[in-house]
mmCIF file of N, CA and C in Angstrom:
data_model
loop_
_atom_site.group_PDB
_atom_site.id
_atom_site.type_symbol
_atom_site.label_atom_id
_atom_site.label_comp_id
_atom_site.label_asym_id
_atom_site.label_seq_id
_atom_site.Cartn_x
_atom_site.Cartn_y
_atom_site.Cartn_z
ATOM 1 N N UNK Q 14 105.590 -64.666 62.038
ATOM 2 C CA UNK Q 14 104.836 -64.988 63.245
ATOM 3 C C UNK Q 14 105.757 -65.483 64.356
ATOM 4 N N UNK Q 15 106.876 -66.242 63.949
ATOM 5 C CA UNK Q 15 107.771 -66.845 65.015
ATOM 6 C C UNK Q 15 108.924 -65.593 65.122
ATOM 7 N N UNK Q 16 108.993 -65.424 66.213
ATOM 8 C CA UNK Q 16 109.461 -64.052 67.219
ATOM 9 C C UNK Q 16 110.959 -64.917 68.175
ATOM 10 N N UNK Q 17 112.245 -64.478 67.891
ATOM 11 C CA UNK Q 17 112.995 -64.603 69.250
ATOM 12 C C UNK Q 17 113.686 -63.583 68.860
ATOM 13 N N UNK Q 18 113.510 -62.982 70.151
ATOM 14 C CA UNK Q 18 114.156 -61.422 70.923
ATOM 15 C C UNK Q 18 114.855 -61.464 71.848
ATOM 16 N N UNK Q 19 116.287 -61.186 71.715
ATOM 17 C CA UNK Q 19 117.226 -60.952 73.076
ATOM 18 C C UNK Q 19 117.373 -59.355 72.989
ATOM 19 N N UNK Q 20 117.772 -59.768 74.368
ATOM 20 C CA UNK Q 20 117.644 -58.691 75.560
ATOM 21 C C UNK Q 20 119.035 -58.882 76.177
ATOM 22 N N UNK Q 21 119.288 -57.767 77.331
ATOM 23 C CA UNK Q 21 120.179 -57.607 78.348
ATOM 24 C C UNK Q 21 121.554 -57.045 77.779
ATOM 25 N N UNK Q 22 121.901 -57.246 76.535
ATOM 26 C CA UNK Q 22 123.149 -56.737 76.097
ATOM 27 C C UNK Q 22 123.700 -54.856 76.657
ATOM 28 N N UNK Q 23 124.623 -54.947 76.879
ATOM 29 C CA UNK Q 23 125.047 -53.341 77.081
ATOM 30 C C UNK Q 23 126.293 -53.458 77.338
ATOM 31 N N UNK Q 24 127.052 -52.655 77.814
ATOM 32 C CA UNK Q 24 128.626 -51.808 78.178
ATOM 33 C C UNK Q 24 129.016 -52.081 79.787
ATOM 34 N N UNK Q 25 129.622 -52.887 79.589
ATOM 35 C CA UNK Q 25 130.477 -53.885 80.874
ATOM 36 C C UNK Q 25 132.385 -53.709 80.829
ATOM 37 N N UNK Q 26 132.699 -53.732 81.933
ATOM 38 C CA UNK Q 26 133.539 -53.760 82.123
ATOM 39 C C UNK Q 26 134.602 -54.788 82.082
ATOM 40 N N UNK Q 27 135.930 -55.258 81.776
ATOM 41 C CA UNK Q 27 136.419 -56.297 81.873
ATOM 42 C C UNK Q 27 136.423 -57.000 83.234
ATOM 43 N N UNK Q 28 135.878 -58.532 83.188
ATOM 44 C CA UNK Q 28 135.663 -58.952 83.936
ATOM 45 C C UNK Q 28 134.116 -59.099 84.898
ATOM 46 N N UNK Q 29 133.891 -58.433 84.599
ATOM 47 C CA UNK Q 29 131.962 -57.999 85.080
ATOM 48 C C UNK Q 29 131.335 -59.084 83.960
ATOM 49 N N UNK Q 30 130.052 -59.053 84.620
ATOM 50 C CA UNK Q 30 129.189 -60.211 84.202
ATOM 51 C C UNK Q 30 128.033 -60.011 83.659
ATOM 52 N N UNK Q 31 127.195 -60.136 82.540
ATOM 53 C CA UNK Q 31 125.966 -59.714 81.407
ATOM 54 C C UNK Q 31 125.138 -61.271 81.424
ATOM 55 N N UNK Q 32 123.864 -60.762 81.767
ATOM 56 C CA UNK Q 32 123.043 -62.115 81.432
ATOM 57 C C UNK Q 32 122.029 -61.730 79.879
ATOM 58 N N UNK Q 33 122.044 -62.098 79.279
ATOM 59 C CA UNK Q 33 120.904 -62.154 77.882
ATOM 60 C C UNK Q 33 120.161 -62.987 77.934
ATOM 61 N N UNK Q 34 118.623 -62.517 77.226
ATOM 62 C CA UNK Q 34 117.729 -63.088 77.782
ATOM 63 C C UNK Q 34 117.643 -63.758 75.930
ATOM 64 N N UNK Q 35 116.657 -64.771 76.097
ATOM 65 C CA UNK Q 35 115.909 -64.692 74.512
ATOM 66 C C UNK Q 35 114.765 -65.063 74.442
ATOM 67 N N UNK Q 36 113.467 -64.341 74.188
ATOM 68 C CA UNK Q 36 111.982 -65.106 74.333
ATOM 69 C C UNK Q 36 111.200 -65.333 72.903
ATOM 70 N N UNK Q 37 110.917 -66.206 73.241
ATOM 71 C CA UNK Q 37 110.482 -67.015 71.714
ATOM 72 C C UNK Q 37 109.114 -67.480 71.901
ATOM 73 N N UNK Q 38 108.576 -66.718 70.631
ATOM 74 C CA UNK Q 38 106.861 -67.153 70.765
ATOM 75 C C UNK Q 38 106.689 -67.171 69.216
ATOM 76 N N UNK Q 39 105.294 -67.738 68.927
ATOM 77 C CA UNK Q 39 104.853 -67.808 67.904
ATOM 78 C C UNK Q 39 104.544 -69.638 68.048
ATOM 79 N N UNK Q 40 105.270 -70.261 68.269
ATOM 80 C CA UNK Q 40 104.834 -71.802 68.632
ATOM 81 C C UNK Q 40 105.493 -72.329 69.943
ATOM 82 N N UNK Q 41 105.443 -73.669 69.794
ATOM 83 C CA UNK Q 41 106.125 -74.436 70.738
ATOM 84 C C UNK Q 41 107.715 -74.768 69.951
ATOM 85 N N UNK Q 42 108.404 -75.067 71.164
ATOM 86 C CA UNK Q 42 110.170 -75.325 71.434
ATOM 87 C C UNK Q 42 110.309 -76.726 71.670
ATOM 88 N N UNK Q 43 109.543 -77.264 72.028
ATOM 89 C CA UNK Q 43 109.638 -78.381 73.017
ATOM 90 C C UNK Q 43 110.515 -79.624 71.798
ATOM 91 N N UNK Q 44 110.333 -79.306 70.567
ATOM 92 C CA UNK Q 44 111.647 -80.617 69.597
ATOM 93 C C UNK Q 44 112.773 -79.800 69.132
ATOM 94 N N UNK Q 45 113.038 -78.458 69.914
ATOM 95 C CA UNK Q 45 114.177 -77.299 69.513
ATOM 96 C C UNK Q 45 115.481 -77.714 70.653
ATOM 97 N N UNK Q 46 116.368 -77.229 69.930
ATOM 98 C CA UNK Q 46 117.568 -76.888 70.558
ATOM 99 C C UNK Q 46 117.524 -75.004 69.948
ATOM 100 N N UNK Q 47 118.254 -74.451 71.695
ATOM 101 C CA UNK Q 47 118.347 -72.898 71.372
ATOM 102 C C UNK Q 47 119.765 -72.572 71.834
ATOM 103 N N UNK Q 48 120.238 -71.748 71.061
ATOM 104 C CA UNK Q 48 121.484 -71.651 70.729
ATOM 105 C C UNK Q 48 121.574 -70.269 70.969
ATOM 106 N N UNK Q 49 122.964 -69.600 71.590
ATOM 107 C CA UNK Q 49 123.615 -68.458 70.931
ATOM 108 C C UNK Q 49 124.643 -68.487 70.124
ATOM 109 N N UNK Q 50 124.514 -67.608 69.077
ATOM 110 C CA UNK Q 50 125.909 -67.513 68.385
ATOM 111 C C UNK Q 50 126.456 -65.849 68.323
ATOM 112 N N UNK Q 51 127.718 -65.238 67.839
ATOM 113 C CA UNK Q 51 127.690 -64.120 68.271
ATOM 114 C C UNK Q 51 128.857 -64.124 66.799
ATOM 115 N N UNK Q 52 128.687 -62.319 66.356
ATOM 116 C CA UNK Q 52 129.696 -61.937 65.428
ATOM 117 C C UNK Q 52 130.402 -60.912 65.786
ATOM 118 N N UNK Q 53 131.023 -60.361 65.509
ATOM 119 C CA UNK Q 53 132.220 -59.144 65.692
ATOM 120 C C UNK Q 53 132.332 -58.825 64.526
ATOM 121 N N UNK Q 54 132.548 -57.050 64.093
ATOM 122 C CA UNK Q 54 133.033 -56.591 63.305
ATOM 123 C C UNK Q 54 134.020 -56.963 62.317
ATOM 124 N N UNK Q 55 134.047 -57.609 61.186
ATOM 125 C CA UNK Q 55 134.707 -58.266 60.250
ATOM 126 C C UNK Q 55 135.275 -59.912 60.527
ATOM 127 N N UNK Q 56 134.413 -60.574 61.766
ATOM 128 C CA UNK Q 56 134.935 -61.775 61.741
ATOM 129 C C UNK Q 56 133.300 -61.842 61.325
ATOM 130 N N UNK Q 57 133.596 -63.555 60.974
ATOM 131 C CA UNK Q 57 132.807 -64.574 60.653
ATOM 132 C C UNK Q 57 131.703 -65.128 61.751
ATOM 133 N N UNK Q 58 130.573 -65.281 61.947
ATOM 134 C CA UNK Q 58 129.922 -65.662 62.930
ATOM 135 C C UNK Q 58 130.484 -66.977 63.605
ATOM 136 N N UNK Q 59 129.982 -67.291 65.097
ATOM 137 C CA UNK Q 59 130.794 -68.123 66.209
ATOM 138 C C UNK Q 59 129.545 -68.190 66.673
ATOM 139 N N UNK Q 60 129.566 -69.732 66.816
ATOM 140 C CA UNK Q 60 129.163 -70.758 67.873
ATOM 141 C C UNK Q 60 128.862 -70.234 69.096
ATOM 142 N N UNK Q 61 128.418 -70.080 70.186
ATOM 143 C CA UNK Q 61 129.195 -69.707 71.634
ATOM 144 C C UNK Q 61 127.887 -70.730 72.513
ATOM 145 N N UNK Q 62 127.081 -71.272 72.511
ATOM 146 C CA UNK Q 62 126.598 -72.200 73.224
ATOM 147 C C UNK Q 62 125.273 -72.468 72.913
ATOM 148 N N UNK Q 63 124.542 -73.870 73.299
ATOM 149 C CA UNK Q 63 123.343 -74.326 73.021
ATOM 150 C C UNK Q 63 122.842 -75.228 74.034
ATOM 151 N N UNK Q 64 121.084 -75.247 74.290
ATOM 152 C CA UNK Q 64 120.346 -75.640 75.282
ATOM 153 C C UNK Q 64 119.255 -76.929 74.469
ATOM 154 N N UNK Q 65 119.585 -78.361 74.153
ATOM 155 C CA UNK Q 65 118.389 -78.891 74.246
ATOM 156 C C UNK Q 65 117.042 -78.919 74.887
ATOM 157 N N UNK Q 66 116.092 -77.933 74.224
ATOM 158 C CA UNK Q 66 115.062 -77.903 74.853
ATOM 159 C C UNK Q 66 114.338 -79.173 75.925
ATOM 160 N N UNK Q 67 114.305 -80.213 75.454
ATOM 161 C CA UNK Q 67 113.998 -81.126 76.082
ATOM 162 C C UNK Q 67 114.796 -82.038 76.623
ATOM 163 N N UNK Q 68 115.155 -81.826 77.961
ATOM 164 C CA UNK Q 68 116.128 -82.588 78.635
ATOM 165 C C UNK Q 68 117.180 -81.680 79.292
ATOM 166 N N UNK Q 69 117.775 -80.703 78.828
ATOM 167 C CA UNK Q 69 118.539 -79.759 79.221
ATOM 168 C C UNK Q 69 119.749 -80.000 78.650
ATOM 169 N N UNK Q 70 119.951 -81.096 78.486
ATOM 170 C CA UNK Q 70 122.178 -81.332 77.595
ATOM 171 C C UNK Q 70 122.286 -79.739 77.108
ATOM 172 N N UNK Q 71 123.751 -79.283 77.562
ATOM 173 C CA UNK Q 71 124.328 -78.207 76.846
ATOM 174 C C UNK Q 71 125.256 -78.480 76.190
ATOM 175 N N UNK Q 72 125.655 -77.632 75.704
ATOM 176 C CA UNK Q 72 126.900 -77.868 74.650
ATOM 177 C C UNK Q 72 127.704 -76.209 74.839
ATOM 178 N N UNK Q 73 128.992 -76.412 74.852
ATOM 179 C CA UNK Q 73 129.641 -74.971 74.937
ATOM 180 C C UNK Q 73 130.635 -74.893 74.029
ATOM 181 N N UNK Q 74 131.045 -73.977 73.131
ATOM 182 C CA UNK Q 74 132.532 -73.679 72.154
ATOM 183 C C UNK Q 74 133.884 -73.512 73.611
ATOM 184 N N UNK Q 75 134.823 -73.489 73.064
ATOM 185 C CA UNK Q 75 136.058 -74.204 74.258
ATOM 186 C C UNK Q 75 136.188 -72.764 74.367
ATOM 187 N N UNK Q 76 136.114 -71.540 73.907
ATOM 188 C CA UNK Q 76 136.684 -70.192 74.164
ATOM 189 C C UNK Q 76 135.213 -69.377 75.277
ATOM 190 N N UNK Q 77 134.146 -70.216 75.180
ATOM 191 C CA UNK Q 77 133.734 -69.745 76.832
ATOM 192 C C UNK Q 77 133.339 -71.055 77.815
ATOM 193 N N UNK Q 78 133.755 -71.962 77.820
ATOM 194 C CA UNK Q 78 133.586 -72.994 78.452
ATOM 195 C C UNK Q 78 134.286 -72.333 80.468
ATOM 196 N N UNK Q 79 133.687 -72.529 81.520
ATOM 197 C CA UNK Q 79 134.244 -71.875 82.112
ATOM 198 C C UNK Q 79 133.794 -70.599 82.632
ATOM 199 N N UNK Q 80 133.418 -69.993 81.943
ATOM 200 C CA UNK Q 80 132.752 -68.421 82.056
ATOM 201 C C UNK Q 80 131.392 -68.462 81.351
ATOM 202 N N UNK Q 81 130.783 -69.081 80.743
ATOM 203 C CA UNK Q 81 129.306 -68.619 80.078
ATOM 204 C C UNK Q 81 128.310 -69.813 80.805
ATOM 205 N N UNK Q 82 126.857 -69.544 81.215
ATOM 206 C CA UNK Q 82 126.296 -70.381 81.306
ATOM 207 C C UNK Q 82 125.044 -70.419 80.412
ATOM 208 N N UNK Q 83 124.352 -71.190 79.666
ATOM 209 C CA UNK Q 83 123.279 -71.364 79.235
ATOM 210 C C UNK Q 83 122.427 -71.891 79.467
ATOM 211 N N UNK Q 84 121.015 -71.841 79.717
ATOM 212 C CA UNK Q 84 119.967 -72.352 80.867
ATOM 213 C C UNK Q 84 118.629 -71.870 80.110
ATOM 214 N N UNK Q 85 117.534 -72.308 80.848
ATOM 215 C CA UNK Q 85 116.285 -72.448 80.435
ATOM 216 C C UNK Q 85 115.658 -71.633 81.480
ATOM 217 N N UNK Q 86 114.644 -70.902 80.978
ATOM 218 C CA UNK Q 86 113.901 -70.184 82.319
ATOM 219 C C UNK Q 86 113.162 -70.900 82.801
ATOM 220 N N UNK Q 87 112.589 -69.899 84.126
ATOM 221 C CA UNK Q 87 111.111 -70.371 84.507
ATOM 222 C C UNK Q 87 109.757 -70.045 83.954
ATOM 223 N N UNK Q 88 110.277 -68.925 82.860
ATOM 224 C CA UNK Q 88 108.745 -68.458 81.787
ATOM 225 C C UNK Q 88 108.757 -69.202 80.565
ATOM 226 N N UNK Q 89 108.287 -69.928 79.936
ATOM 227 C CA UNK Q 89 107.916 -70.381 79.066
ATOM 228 C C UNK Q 89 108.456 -69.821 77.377
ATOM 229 N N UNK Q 90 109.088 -71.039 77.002
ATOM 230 C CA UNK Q 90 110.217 -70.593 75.159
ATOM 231 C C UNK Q 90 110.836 -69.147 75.933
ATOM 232 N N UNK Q 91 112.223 -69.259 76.798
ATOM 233 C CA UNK Q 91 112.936 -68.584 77.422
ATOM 234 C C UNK Q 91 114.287 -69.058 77.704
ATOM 235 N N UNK Q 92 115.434 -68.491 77.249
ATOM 236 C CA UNK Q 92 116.764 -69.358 77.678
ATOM 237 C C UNK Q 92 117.323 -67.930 77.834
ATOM 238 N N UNK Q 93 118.323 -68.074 78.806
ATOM 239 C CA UNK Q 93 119.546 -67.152 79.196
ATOM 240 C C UNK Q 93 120.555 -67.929 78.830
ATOM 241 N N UNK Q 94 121.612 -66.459 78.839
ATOM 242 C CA UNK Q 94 122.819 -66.505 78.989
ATOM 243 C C UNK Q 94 123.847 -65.896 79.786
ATOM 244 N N UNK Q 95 124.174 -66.444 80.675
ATOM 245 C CA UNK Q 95 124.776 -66.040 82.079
ATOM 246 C C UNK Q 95 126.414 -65.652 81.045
ATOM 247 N N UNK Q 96 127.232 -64.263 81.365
ATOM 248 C CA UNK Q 96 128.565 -64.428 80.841
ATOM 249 C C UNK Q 96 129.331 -63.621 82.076
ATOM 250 N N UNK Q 97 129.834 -64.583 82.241
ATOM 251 C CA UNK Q 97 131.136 -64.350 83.403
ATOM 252 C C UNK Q 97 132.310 -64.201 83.034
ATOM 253 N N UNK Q 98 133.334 -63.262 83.957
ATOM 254 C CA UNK Q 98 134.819 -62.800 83.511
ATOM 255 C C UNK Q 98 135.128 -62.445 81.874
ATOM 256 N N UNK Q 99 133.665 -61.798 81.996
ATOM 257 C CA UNK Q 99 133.855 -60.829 80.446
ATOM 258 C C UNK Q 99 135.118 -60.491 79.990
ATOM 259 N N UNK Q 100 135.779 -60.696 78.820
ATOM 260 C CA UNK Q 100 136.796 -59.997 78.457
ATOM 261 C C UNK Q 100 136.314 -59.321 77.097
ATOM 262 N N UNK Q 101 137.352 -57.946 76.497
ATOM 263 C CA UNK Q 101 137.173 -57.165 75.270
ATOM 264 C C UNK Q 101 136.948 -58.147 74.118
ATOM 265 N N UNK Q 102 137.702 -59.948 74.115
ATOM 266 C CA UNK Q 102 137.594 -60.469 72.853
ATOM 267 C C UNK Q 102 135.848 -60.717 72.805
ATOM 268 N N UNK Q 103 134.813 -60.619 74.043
ATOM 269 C CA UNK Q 103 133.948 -61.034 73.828
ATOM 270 C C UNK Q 103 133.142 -60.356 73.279
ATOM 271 N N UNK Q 104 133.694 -59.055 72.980
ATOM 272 C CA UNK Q 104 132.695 -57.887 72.348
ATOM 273 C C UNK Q 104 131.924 -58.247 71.028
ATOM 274 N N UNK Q 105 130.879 -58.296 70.521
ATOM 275 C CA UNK Q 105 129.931 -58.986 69.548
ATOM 276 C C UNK Q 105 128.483 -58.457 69.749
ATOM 277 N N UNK Q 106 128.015 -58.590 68.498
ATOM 278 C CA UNK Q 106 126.916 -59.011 68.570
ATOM 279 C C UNK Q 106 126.056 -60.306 69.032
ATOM 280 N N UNK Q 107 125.512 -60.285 69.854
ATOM 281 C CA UNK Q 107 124.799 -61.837 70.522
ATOM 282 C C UNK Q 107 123.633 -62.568 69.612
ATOM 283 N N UNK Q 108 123.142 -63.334 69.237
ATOM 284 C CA UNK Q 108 122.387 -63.611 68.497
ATOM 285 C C UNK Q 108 121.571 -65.092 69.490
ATOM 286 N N UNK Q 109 120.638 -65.094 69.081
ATOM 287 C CA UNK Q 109 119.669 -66.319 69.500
ATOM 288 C C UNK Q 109 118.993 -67.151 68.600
ATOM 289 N N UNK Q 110 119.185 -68.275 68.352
ATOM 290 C CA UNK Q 110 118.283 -68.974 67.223
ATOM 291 C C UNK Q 110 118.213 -70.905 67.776
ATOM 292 N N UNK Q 111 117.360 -70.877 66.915
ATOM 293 C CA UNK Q 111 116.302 -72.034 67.572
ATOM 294 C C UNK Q 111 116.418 -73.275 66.220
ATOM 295 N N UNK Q 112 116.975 -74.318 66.885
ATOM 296 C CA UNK Q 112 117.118 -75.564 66.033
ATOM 297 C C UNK Q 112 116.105 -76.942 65.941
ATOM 298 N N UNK Q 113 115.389 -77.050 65.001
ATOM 299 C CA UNK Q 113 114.888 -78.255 65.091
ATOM 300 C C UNK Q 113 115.820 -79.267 65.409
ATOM 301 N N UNK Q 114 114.941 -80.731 65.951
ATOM 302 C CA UNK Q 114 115.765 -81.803 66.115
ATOM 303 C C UNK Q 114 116.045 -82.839 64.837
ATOM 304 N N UNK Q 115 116.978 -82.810 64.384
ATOM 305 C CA UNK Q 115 117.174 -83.756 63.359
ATOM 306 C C UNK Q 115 117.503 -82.661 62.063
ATOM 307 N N UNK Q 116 117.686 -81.829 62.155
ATOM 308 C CA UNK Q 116 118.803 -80.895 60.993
ATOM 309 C C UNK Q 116 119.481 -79.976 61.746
ATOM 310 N N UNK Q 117 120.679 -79.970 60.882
ATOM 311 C CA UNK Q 117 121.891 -79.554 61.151
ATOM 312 C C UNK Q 117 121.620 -77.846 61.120
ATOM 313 N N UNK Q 118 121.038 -76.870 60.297
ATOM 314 C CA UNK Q 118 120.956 -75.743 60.387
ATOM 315 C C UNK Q 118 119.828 -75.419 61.435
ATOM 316 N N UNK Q 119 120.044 -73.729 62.074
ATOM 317 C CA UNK Q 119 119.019 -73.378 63.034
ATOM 318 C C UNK Q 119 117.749 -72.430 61.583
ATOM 319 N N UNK Q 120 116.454 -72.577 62.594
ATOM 320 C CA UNK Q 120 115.840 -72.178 61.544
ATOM 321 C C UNK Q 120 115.263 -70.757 61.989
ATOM 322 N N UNK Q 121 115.545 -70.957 63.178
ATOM 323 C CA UNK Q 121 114.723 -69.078 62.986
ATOM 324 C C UNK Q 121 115.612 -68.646 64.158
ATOM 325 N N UNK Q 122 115.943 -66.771 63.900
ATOM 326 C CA UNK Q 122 117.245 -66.149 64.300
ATOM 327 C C UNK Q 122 116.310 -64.820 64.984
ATOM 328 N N UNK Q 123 116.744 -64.475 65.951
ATOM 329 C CA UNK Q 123 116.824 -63.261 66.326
ATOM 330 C C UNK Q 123 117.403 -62.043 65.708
ATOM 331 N N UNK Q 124 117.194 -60.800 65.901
ATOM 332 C CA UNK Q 124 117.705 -59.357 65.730
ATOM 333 C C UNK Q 124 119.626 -59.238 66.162
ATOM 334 N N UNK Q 125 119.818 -59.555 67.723
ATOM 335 C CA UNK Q 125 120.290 -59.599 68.372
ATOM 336 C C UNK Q 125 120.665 -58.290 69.253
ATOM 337 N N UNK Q 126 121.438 -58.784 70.025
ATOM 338 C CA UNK Q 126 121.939 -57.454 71.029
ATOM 339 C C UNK Q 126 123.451 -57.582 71.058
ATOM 340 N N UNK Q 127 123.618 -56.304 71.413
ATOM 341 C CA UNK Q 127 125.381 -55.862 71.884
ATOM 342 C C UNK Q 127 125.885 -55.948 72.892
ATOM 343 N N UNK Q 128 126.918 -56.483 72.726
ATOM 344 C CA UNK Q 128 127.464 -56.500 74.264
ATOM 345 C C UNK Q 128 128.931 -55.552 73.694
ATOM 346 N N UNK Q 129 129.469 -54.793 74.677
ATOM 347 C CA UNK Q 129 130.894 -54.399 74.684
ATOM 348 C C UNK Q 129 131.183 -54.926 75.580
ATOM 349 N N UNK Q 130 132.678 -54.952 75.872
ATOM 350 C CA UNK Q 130 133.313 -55.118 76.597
ATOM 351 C C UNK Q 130 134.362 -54.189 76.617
ATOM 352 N N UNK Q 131 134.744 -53.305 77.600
ATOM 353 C CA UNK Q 131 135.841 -52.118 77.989
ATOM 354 C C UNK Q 131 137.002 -52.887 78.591
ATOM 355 N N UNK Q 132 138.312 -52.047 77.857
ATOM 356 C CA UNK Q 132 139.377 -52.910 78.707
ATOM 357 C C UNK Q 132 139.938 -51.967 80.437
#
């Protein structure tokens, strides 16, 4: 029943800029933190940023600090991800998932989307 779906991923150029969307229904967010994390072909999944639902605090990994933004929409269980000065290492799969407050694991994950990056 609980649904988060990103969007916006596709084939960018180095340096060009991709926003991903993620919309989440099935309940309320409002004691969530929402997160992206992203994998690449034979690495290990990565961190890459998170939105306390309530209040806004972000949090960013140091390898897009600078270039990524993470934000909350104006539609309702909705967060973007703004990525600026794309480079090829950022090529991955994007993922979206949603953390209760007060445990350490996220509990429900998205499909995700692709991003390339061309050098």
């Amino acid at each position: 029943q609980v649904r988060l779906v990103e969007s916006g991923g596709g084939l960018v150029q180095a340096g060009g800029s991709l926003r991903l969307s993620c919309a989440a229904s099935g309940r309320t967010f409002s004691s969530y933190a929402m997160g992206w994390f992203r994998r690449a072909p034979g690495k290990e999944r990565e961190f890459v940023a998170k939105i306390i639902w309530s209040g806004g605090v972000t949090y960013y990994a140091d390898s897009v600090k600078g270039r990524f933004t993470i934000s909350r929409g104006d539609a309702e269980n909705t967060v973007y991800l703004r990525m600026n000065s794309l480079k090829p290492e950022d090529t991955a799969l994007y993922y979206c998932a949603a953390q209760r407050h007060g445990m350490r694991t996220y509990e429900y994950w998205g499909q995700g989307t692709q991003v390339t990056v061309s050098s």
